[in-house]
């Protein structure tokens, strides 16, 4: 029952908001099976959590619902070694270990560093939109440049290696989608020698000898990325460049922790915006009255961005594992059970958001959970909002016309678009 909530193909057609609404009303904590999907084996199933209050309770209670026990993806890691590997990442840790790493990261984002980033982000967004004016373009590709460029700037990744961040994120996030799973767009000939050396570790197959698929979040699947991160850490220790990653190393990150932080920035920091910006534009195009309202009054942009994030949450769900027996909305949960919170459902909870299926760029308050809640609230939320405001600020004066059918990503995790064909007509 309700296996469609788990199946990636469901989301290729759209987020099942009608189903979420029914479940919030009838069984707000629901058991969902994990059938086999293609080469991926069946899983044990999990408790899906749909109400806003329950989602917040799970996210703010790491003592009851752990990020570390089974990590934060629905699928269990394939082996004990894979589990140990992902548990070392900040995203998959609980306090106090998570708190120590979070402090190091937060300390690197000084006010001066953030102000400098905002200026460069605004300049980059201006150039991106200007380059597409008068042209037919795939807005997904256009928008993807901004987070990749921003992350490369933060991490001190050379320009010639920047596209690798896009490819690594595609491999991890899009593994359920054939178009994204093996994506490789970086120009090998133009890469730095450091990157060319790391590419020697890129897997040549995505399956084990027995036919089982390689876990996309395992060290094996990402050996080239970790080889690159290791080399980059060595370079920064030898020649600190003043970027945020250099400051993290100076703040006490070990090389191993740096490698894991590189993974987190390259994937999580990339995909949120790569999905959120095109999703926000498509939402505006689907609601022309709200788009006109925003164009008439650009001062509404900050609240409009919050409503885009609520209406089109880039990340639809996150997993926790129960540390002990617990009760949630009357449902008993056993120790060791998987518990998956659905941000996409919580953001449409009618007890929190009046007329939740209405897109309203002036909605206030707007207590969405698209950046999470509790100790794992997204450290990059401010940076993500900055990038969204920058690119939509540049878009608003112009006319954007949809020229084809949007194509969604097949993923039960990321609320993504693969293609959004548009024409940008310059303002007169």
PDB file of C-alpha atoms in Angstrom, residues 110-356:
ATOM      1  CA  UNK A 110      32.296  35.411   8.132  1.00  0.00           C
ATOM      2  CA  UNK A 111      30.109  38.493   7.451  1.00  0.00           C
ATOM      3  CA  UNK A 112      32.832  39.884   5.218  1.00  0.00           C
ATOM      4  CA  UNK A 113      33.035  36.640   3.229  1.00  0.00           C
ATOM      5  CA  UNK A 114      29.255  36.507   2.781  1.00  0.00           C
ATOM      6  CA  UNK A 115      29.096  40.157   1.635  1.00  0.00           C
ATOM      7  CA  UNK A 116      31.818  39.513  -0.943  1.00  0.00           C
ATOM      8  CA  UNK A 117      29.957  36.433  -2.141  1.00  0.00           C
ATOM      9  CA  UNK A 118      26.727  38.386  -2.565  1.00  0.00           C
ATOM     10  CA  UNK A 119      28.439  40.917  -4.812  1.00  0.00           C
ATOM     11  CA  UNK A 120      30.001  38.263  -7.026  1.00  0.00           C
ATOM     12  CA  UNK A 121      26.756  36.256  -7.164  1.00  0.00           C
ATOM     13  CA  UNK A 122      24.821  39.316  -8.305  1.00  0.00           C
ATOM     14  CA  UNK A 123      27.391  39.971 -11.034  1.00  0.00           C
ATOM     15  CA  UNK A 124      27.309  36.360 -12.191  1.00  0.00           C
ATOM     16  CA  UNK A 125      23.496  36.266 -12.308  1.00  0.00           C
ATOM     17  CA  UNK A 126      23.450  39.492 -14.324  1.00  0.00           C
ATOM     18  CA  UNK A 127      25.839  38.038 -16.867  1.00  0.00           C
ATOM     19  CA  UNK A 128      23.964  34.754 -17.141  1.00  0.00           C
ATOM     20  CA  UNK A 129      20.620  36.364 -17.918  1.00  0.00           C
ATOM     21  CA  UNK A 130      22.201  38.893 -20.289  1.00  0.00           C
ATOM     22  CA  UNK A 131      23.833  36.053 -22.233  1.00  0.00           C
ATOM     23  CA  UNK A 132      20.450  34.407 -22.890  1.00  0.00           C
ATOM     24  CA  UNK A 133      18.368  37.445 -23.840  1.00  0.00           C
ATOM     25  CA  UNK A 134      16.727  37.101 -27.227  1.00  0.00           C
ATOM     26  CA  UNK A 135      17.543  33.391 -27.292  1.00  0.00           C
ATOM     27  CA  UNK A 136      15.822  30.055 -26.898  1.00  0.00           C
ATOM     28  CA  UNK A 137      17.468  28.361 -23.944  1.00  0.00           C
ATOM     29  CA  UNK A 138      17.081  25.446 -21.574  1.00  0.00           C
ATOM     30  CA  UNK A 139      16.682  27.320 -18.313  1.00  0.00           C
ATOM     31  CA  UNK A 140      17.766  24.269 -16.306  1.00  0.00           C
ATOM     32  CA  UNK A 141      21.202  24.420 -17.932  1.00  0.00           C
ATOM     33  CA  UNK A 142      21.369  28.190 -17.615  1.00  0.00           C
ATOM     34  CA  UNK A 143      20.362  28.212 -13.941  1.00  0.00           C
ATOM     35  CA  UNK A 144      22.716  25.327 -13.070  1.00  0.00           C
ATOM     36  CA  UNK A 145      25.698  27.553 -13.801  1.00  0.00           C
ATOM     37  CA  UNK A 146      25.061  29.853 -10.838  1.00  0.00           C
ATOM     38  CA  UNK A 147      25.275  27.336  -7.959  1.00  0.00           C
ATOM     39  CA  UNK A 148      28.156  25.486  -9.625  1.00  0.00           C
ATOM     40  CA  UNK A 149      30.061  28.727 -10.137  1.00  0.00           C
ATOM     41  CA  UNK A 150      29.290  29.872  -6.579  1.00  0.00           C
ATOM     42  CA  UNK A 151      30.433  26.581  -5.088  1.00  0.00           C
ATOM     43  CA  UNK A 152      33.627  26.592  -7.132  1.00  0.00           C
ATOM     44  CA  UNK A 153      34.275  30.107  -5.836  1.00  0.00           C
ATOM     45  CA  UNK A 154      33.662  29.026  -2.229  1.00  0.00           C
ATOM     46  CA  UNK A 155      35.785  25.904  -2.501  1.00  0.00           C
ATOM     47  CA  UNK A 156      38.605  27.402  -4.517  1.00  0.00           C
ATOM     48  CA  UNK A 157      38.035  24.998  -7.419  1.00  0.00           C
ATOM     49  CA  UNK A 158      39.754  26.259 -10.603  1.00  0.00           C
ATOM     50  CA  UNK A 159      37.506  27.437 -13.408  1.00  0.00           C
ATOM     51  CA  UNK A 160      38.624  24.644 -15.734  1.00  0.00           C
ATOM     52  CA  UNK A 161      37.508  22.022 -13.178  1.00  0.00           C
ATOM     53  CA  UNK A 162      34.214  23.671 -12.257  1.00  0.00           C
ATOM     54  CA  UNK A 163      32.004  21.445 -14.423  1.00  0.00           C
ATOM     55  CA  UNK A 164      33.127  18.405 -12.454  1.00  0.00           C
ATOM     56  CA  UNK A 165      30.966  19.647  -9.571  1.00  0.00           C
ATOM     57  CA  UNK A 166      27.934  19.448 -11.859  1.00  0.00           C
ATOM     58  CA  UNK A 167      28.791  15.916 -12.990  1.00  0.00           C
ATOM     59  CA  UNK A 168      29.442  14.579  -9.492  1.00  0.00           C
ATOM     60  CA  UNK A 169      26.161  15.992  -8.210  1.00  0.00           C
ATOM     61  CA  UNK A 170      24.275  14.510 -11.179  1.00  0.00           C
ATOM     62  CA  UNK A 171      25.763  11.100 -10.504  1.00  0.00           C
ATOM     63  CA  UNK A 172      24.712  11.134  -6.855  1.00  0.00           C
ATOM     64  CA  UNK A 173      21.321  12.806  -7.054  1.00  0.00           C
ATOM     65  CA  UNK A 174      20.164  11.513 -10.427  1.00  0.00           C
ATOM     66  CA  UNK A 175      21.093   7.854 -10.093  1.00  0.00           C
ATOM     67  CA  UNK A 176      17.407   6.860 -10.380  1.00  0.00           C
ATOM     68  CA  UNK A 177      17.148   8.658 -13.735  1.00  0.00           C
ATOM     69  CA  UNK A 178      18.866   7.140 -16.782  1.00  0.00           C
ATOM     70  CA  UNK A 179      19.683  10.545 -18.288  1.00  0.00           C
ATOM     71  CA  UNK A 180      21.523  11.779 -15.195  1.00  0.00           C
ATOM     72  CA  UNK A 181      23.061   8.581 -13.823  1.00  0.00           C
ATOM     73  CA  UNK A 182      26.187   8.574 -15.989  1.00  0.00           C
ATOM     74  CA  UNK A 183      26.312  12.239 -16.956  1.00  0.00           C
ATOM     75  CA  UNK A 184      29.764  13.490 -17.941  1.00  0.00           C
ATOM     76  CA  UNK A 185      29.992  17.041 -19.290  1.00  0.00           C
ATOM     77  CA  UNK A 186      33.419  18.229 -18.085  1.00  0.00           C
ATOM     78  CA  UNK A 187      36.089  18.848 -20.742  1.00  0.00           C
ATOM     79  CA  UNK A 188      38.895  16.445 -19.795  1.00  0.00           C
ATOM     80  CA  UNK A 189      41.442  18.181 -22.025  1.00  0.00           C
ATOM     81  CA  UNK A 190      40.905  21.543 -20.309  1.00  0.00           C
ATOM     82  CA  UNK A 191      41.109  20.256 -16.713  1.00  0.00           C
ATOM     83  CA  UNK A 192      43.976  20.998 -14.371  1.00  0.00           C
ATOM     84  CA  UNK A 193      46.613  18.249 -13.986  1.00  0.00           C
ATOM     85  CA  UNK A 194      45.193  17.686 -10.492  1.00  0.00           C
ATOM     86  CA  UNK A 195      41.761  16.923 -11.984  1.00  0.00           C
ATOM     87  CA  UNK A 196      43.159  14.776 -14.786  1.00  0.00           C
ATOM     88  CA  UNK A 197      44.967  12.664 -12.219  1.00  0.00           C
ATOM     89  CA  UNK A 198      41.799  12.312 -10.121  1.00  0.00           C
ATOM     90  CA  UNK A 199      39.785  11.244 -13.191  1.00  0.00           C
ATOM     91  CA  UNK A 200      41.928   8.104 -13.369  1.00  0.00           C
ATOM     92  CA  UNK A 201      39.933   6.915 -10.352  1.00  0.00           C
ATOM     93  CA  UNK A 202      36.549   7.417 -12.026  1.00  0.00           C
ATOM     94  CA  UNK A 203      34.626   4.124 -12.019  1.00  0.00           C
ATOM     95  CA  UNK A 204      34.390   2.401 -15.367  1.00  0.00           C
ATOM     96  CA  UNK A 205      31.298   0.437 -14.394  1.00  0.00           C
ATOM     97  CA  UNK A 206      28.313   1.166 -12.173  1.00  0.00           C
ATOM     98  CA  UNK A 207      27.669  -2.478 -11.305  1.00  0.00           C
ATOM     99  CA  UNK A 208      29.364  -5.102  -9.143  1.00  0.00           C
ATOM    100  CA  UNK A 209      30.517  -8.357 -10.806  1.00  0.00           C
ATOM    101  CA  UNK A 210      27.320 -10.064  -9.587  1.00  0.00           C
ATOM    102  CA  UNK A 211      25.186  -7.427 -11.313  1.00  0.00           C
ATOM    103  CA  UNK A 212      24.240  -5.446  -8.219  1.00  0.00           C
ATOM    104  CA  UNK A 213      24.412  -1.677  -8.820  1.00  0.00           C
ATOM    105  CA  UNK A 214      27.153   0.296  -7.108  1.00  0.00           C
ATOM    106  CA  UNK A 215      25.765   2.549  -4.385  1.00  0.00           C
ATOM    107  CA  UNK A 216      26.063   6.095  -5.816  1.00  0.00           C
ATOM    108  CA  UNK A 217      26.968   7.459  -2.374  1.00  0.00           C
ATOM    109  CA  UNK A 218      29.741   4.952  -1.713  1.00  0.00           C
ATOM    110  CA  UNK A 219      33.462   5.639  -1.848  1.00  0.00           C
ATOM    111  CA  UNK A 220      33.695   3.260  -4.807  1.00  0.00           C
ATOM    112  CA  UNK A 221      31.219   5.246  -6.892  1.00  0.00           C
ATOM    113  CA  UNK A 222      32.858   8.569  -6.049  1.00  0.00           C
ATOM    114  CA  UNK A 223      36.522   7.603  -5.985  1.00  0.00           C
ATOM    115  CA  UNK A 224      37.420  10.304  -8.531  1.00  0.00           C
ATOM    116  CA  UNK A 225      35.691  13.020  -6.495  1.00  0.00           C
ATOM    117  CA  UNK A 226      37.440  12.012  -3.278  1.00  0.00           C
ATOM    118  CA  UNK A 227      40.802  11.791  -5.050  1.00  0.00           C
ATOM    119  CA  UNK A 228      40.239  15.340  -6.271  1.00  0.00           C
ATOM    120  CA  UNK A 229      39.177  16.568  -2.809  1.00  0.00           C
ATOM    121  CA  UNK A 230      42.260  14.963  -1.244  1.00  0.00           C
ATOM    122  CA  UNK A 231      44.549  16.682  -3.742  1.00  0.00           C
ATOM    123  CA  UNK A 232      42.734  19.996  -3.293  1.00  0.00           C
ATOM    124  CA  UNK A 233      43.135  19.814   0.500  1.00  0.00           C
ATOM    125  CA  UNK A 234      46.869  19.205   0.105  1.00  0.00           C
ATOM    126  CA  UNK A 235      47.126  22.186  -2.240  1.00  0.00           C
ATOM    127  CA  UNK A 236      45.241  24.465   0.178  1.00  0.00           C
ATOM    128  CA  UNK A 237      47.379  23.420   3.138  1.00  0.00           C
ATOM    129  CA  UNK A 238      50.478  24.203   1.079  1.00  0.00           C
ATOM    130  CA  UNK A 239      49.137  27.446  -0.418  1.00  0.00           C
ATOM    131  CA  UNK A 240      46.061  28.771   1.454  1.00  0.00           C
ATOM    132  CA  UNK A 241      44.052  30.959  -0.916  1.00  0.00           C
ATOM    133  CA  UNK A 242      41.720  32.689   1.526  1.00  0.00           C
ATOM    134  CA  UNK A 243      38.615  30.952   0.212  1.00  0.00           C
ATOM    135  CA  UNK A 244      36.070  29.482   2.592  1.00  0.00           C
ATOM    136  CA  UNK A 245      37.411  25.931   2.280  1.00  0.00           C
ATOM    137  CA  UNK A 246      40.921  27.134   3.145  1.00  0.00           C
ATOM    138  CA  UNK A 247      39.506  28.774   6.265  1.00  0.00           C
ATOM    139  CA  UNK A 248      37.770  25.515   7.219  1.00  0.00           C
ATOM    140  CA  UNK A 249      41.083  23.676   7.063  1.00  0.00           C
ATOM    141  CA  UNK A 250      42.664  26.405   9.170  1.00  0.00           C
ATOM    142  CA  UNK A 251      39.719  26.053  11.574  1.00  0.00           C
ATOM    143  CA  UNK A 252      40.533  22.439  12.362  1.00  0.00           C
ATOM    144  CA  UNK A 253      39.093  20.200   9.649  1.00  0.00           C
ATOM    145  CA  UNK A 254      41.152  17.066   9.075  1.00  0.00           C
ATOM    146  CA  UNK A 255      41.849  16.048   5.483  1.00  0.00           C
ATOM    147  CA  UNK A 256      39.278  13.265   5.786  1.00  0.00           C
ATOM    148  CA  UNK A 257      36.696  15.718   7.137  1.00  0.00           C
ATOM    149  CA  UNK A 258      37.568  18.115   4.316  1.00  0.00           C
ATOM    150  CA  UNK A 259      36.894  15.376   1.756  1.00  0.00           C
ATOM    151  CA  UNK A 260      33.495  14.694   3.281  1.00  0.00           C
ATOM    152  CA  UNK A 261      32.710  18.419   3.449  1.00  0.00           C
ATOM    153  CA  UNK A 262      33.684  18.699  -0.209  1.00  0.00           C
ATOM    154  CA  UNK A 263      31.095  16.002  -0.971  1.00  0.00           C
ATOM    155  CA  UNK A 264      28.431  17.866   1.007  1.00  0.00           C
ATOM    156  CA  UNK A 265      29.095  21.208  -0.689  1.00  0.00           C
ATOM    157  CA  UNK A 266      29.444  19.736  -4.175  1.00  0.00           C
ATOM    158  CA  UNK A 267      26.192  17.792  -3.971  1.00  0.00           C
ATOM    159  CA  UNK A 268      23.847  19.400  -1.439  1.00  0.00           C
ATOM    160  CA  UNK A 269      24.948  22.956  -2.196  1.00  0.00           C
ATOM    161  CA  UNK A 270      24.575  22.343  -5.903  1.00  0.00           C
ATOM    162  CA  UNK A 271      21.349  20.423  -6.282  1.00  0.00           C
ATOM    163  CA  UNK A 272      19.161  22.561  -4.034  1.00  0.00           C
ATOM    164  CA  UNK A 273      19.572  25.547  -6.357  1.00  0.00           C
ATOM    165  CA  UNK A 274      19.812  23.524  -9.550  1.00  0.00           C
ATOM    166  CA  UNK A 275      16.274  22.327  -8.784  1.00  0.00           C
ATOM    167  CA  UNK A 276      14.906  25.281  -6.845  1.00  0.00           C
ATOM    168  CA  UNK A 277      15.633  28.009  -9.413  1.00  0.00           C
ATOM    169  CA  UNK A 278      14.026  26.287 -12.451  1.00  0.00           C
ATOM    170  CA  UNK A 279      11.203  25.033 -10.225  1.00  0.00           C
ATOM    171  CA  UNK A 280      10.604  28.584  -9.044  1.00  0.00           C
ATOM    172  CA  UNK A 281      10.472  29.890 -12.605  1.00  0.00           C
ATOM    173  CA  UNK A 282       8.071  27.178 -13.754  1.00  0.00           C
ATOM    174  CA  UNK A 283       5.841  27.958 -10.762  1.00  0.00           C
ATOM    175  CA  UNK A 284       5.761  31.627 -11.758  1.00  0.00           C
ATOM    176  CA  UNK A 285       4.992  30.736 -15.385  1.00  0.00           C
ATOM    177  CA  UNK A 286       2.167  28.485 -14.198  1.00  0.00           C
ATOM    178  CA  UNK A 287       0.772  31.434 -12.174  1.00  0.00           C
ATOM    179  CA  UNK A 288       0.947  34.401 -14.577  1.00  0.00           C
ATOM    180  CA  UNK A 289      -1.064  36.704 -12.312  1.00  0.00           C
ATOM    181  CA  UNK A 290       1.497  36.267  -9.528  1.00  0.00           C
ATOM    182  CA  UNK A 291       4.351  36.748 -12.014  1.00  0.00           C
ATOM    183  CA  UNK A 292       2.793  40.016 -13.219  1.00  0.00           C
ATOM    184  CA  UNK A 293       2.285  41.086  -9.620  1.00  0.00           C
ATOM    185  CA  UNK A 294       5.972  40.472  -8.882  1.00  0.00           C
ATOM    186  CA  UNK A 295       7.115  42.265 -12.031  1.00  0.00           C
ATOM    187  CA  UNK A 296       4.984  45.252 -11.057  1.00  0.00           C
ATOM    188  CA  UNK A 297       6.453  45.309  -7.549  1.00  0.00           C
ATOM    189  CA  UNK A 298       9.968  43.758  -7.366  1.00  0.00           C
ATOM    190  CA  UNK A 299      10.123  44.628  -3.655  1.00  0.00           C
ATOM    191  CA  UNK A 300       8.023  41.481  -3.165  1.00  0.00           C
ATOM    192  CA  UNK A 301      10.948  39.325  -4.322  1.00  0.00           C
ATOM    193  CA  UNK A 302      12.067  38.157  -0.840  1.00  0.00           C
ATOM    194  CA  UNK A 303       8.603  36.851   0.074  1.00  0.00           C
ATOM    195  CA  UNK A 304       8.165  35.474  -3.461  1.00  0.00           C
ATOM    196  CA  UNK A 305      11.352  33.417  -3.070  1.00  0.00           C
ATOM    197  CA  UNK A 306      10.051  31.986   0.211  1.00  0.00           C
ATOM    198  CA  UNK A 307       6.807  31.015  -1.486  1.00  0.00           C
ATOM    199  CA  UNK A 308       8.681  29.411  -4.388  1.00  0.00           C
ATOM    200  CA  UNK A 309      10.620  27.342  -1.853  1.00  0.00           C
ATOM    201  CA  UNK A 310       7.411  26.309  -0.088  1.00  0.00           C
ATOM    202  CA  UNK A 311       5.531  25.522  -3.281  1.00  0.00           C
ATOM    203  CA  UNK A 312       8.427  23.767  -5.026  1.00  0.00           C
ATOM    204  CA  UNK A 313      10.661  22.341  -2.261  1.00  0.00           C
ATOM    205  CA  UNK A 314      13.945  21.269  -3.908  1.00  0.00           C
ATOM    206  CA  UNK A 315      14.346  18.372  -1.441  1.00  0.00           C
ATOM    207  CA  UNK A 316      11.162  16.363  -0.894  1.00  0.00           C
ATOM    208  CA  UNK A 317      12.163  14.144   2.015  1.00  0.00           C
ATOM    209  CA  UNK A 318      14.867  13.074   4.465  1.00  0.00           C
ATOM    210  CA  UNK A 319      15.327   9.895   6.445  1.00  0.00           C
ATOM    211  CA  UNK A 320      16.006   9.331  10.130  1.00  0.00           C
ATOM    212  CA  UNK A 321      16.224   6.115  12.207  1.00  0.00           C
ATOM    213  CA  UNK A 322      14.390   5.616  15.503  1.00  0.00           C
ATOM    214  CA  UNK A 323      16.841   5.191  18.380  1.00  0.00           C
ATOM    215  CA  UNK A 324      14.194   3.777  20.749  1.00  0.00           C
ATOM    216  CA  UNK A 325      10.464   2.991  20.717  1.00  0.00           C
ATOM    217  CA  UNK A 326       8.485   6.163  19.979  1.00  0.00           C
ATOM    218  CA  UNK A 327       4.946   7.301  19.261  1.00  0.00           C
ATOM    219  CA  UNK A 328       4.144   9.801  16.522  1.00  0.00           C
ATOM    220  CA  UNK A 329       0.560  10.928  15.818  1.00  0.00           C
ATOM    221  CA  UNK A 330      -0.636   7.828  17.660  1.00  0.00           C
ATOM    222  CA  UNK A 331       1.523   5.458  15.602  1.00  0.00           C
ATOM    223  CA  UNK A 332       3.961   3.267  17.513  1.00  0.00           C
ATOM    224  CA  UNK A 333       7.430   3.142  15.976  1.00  0.00           C
ATOM    225  CA  UNK A 334       9.989   0.516  16.956  1.00  0.00           C
ATOM    226  CA  UNK A 335      13.655   1.139  17.659  1.00  0.00           C
ATOM    227  CA  UNK A 336      15.604   0.746  14.428  1.00  0.00           C
ATOM    228  CA  UNK A 337      12.676   1.610  12.133  1.00  0.00           C
ATOM    229  CA  UNK A 338      13.294   3.997   9.285  1.00  0.00           C
ATOM    230  CA  UNK A 339      11.361   7.268   9.590  1.00  0.00           C
ATOM    231  CA  UNK A 340      11.133   9.493   6.495  1.00  0.00           C
ATOM    232  CA  UNK A 341       9.844  13.065   6.816  1.00  0.00           C
ATOM    233  CA  UNK A 342       8.183  14.574   3.741  1.00  0.00           C
ATOM    234  CA  UNK A 343       9.002  18.268   3.447  1.00  0.00           C
ATOM    235  CA  UNK A 344       6.839  18.440   0.332  1.00  0.00           C
ATOM    236  CA  UNK A 345       3.797  17.354   2.334  1.00  0.00           C
ATOM    237  CA  UNK A 346       4.564  19.487   5.400  1.00  0.00           C
ATOM    238  CA  UNK A 347       4.750  22.569   3.153  1.00  0.00           C
ATOM    239  CA  UNK A 348       1.115  21.997   2.104  1.00  0.00           C
ATOM    240  CA  UNK A 349      -0.259  21.282   5.585  1.00  0.00           C
ATOM    241  CA  UNK A 350      -3.613  23.088   5.759  1.00  0.00           C
ATOM    242  CA  UNK A 351      -3.318  23.547   9.541  1.00  0.00           C
ATOM    243  CA  UNK A 352      -0.271  25.770   8.973  1.00  0.00           C
ATOM    244  CA  UNK A 353      -0.775  27.292   5.517  1.00  0.00           C
ATOM    245  CA  UNK A 354      -4.239  28.682   4.618  1.00  0.00           C
ATOM    246  CA  UNK A 355      -5.216  27.563   1.096  1.00  0.00           C
ATOM    247  CA  UNK A 356      -1.935  25.625   0.852  1.00  0.00           C
TER     248      UNK A 356
END
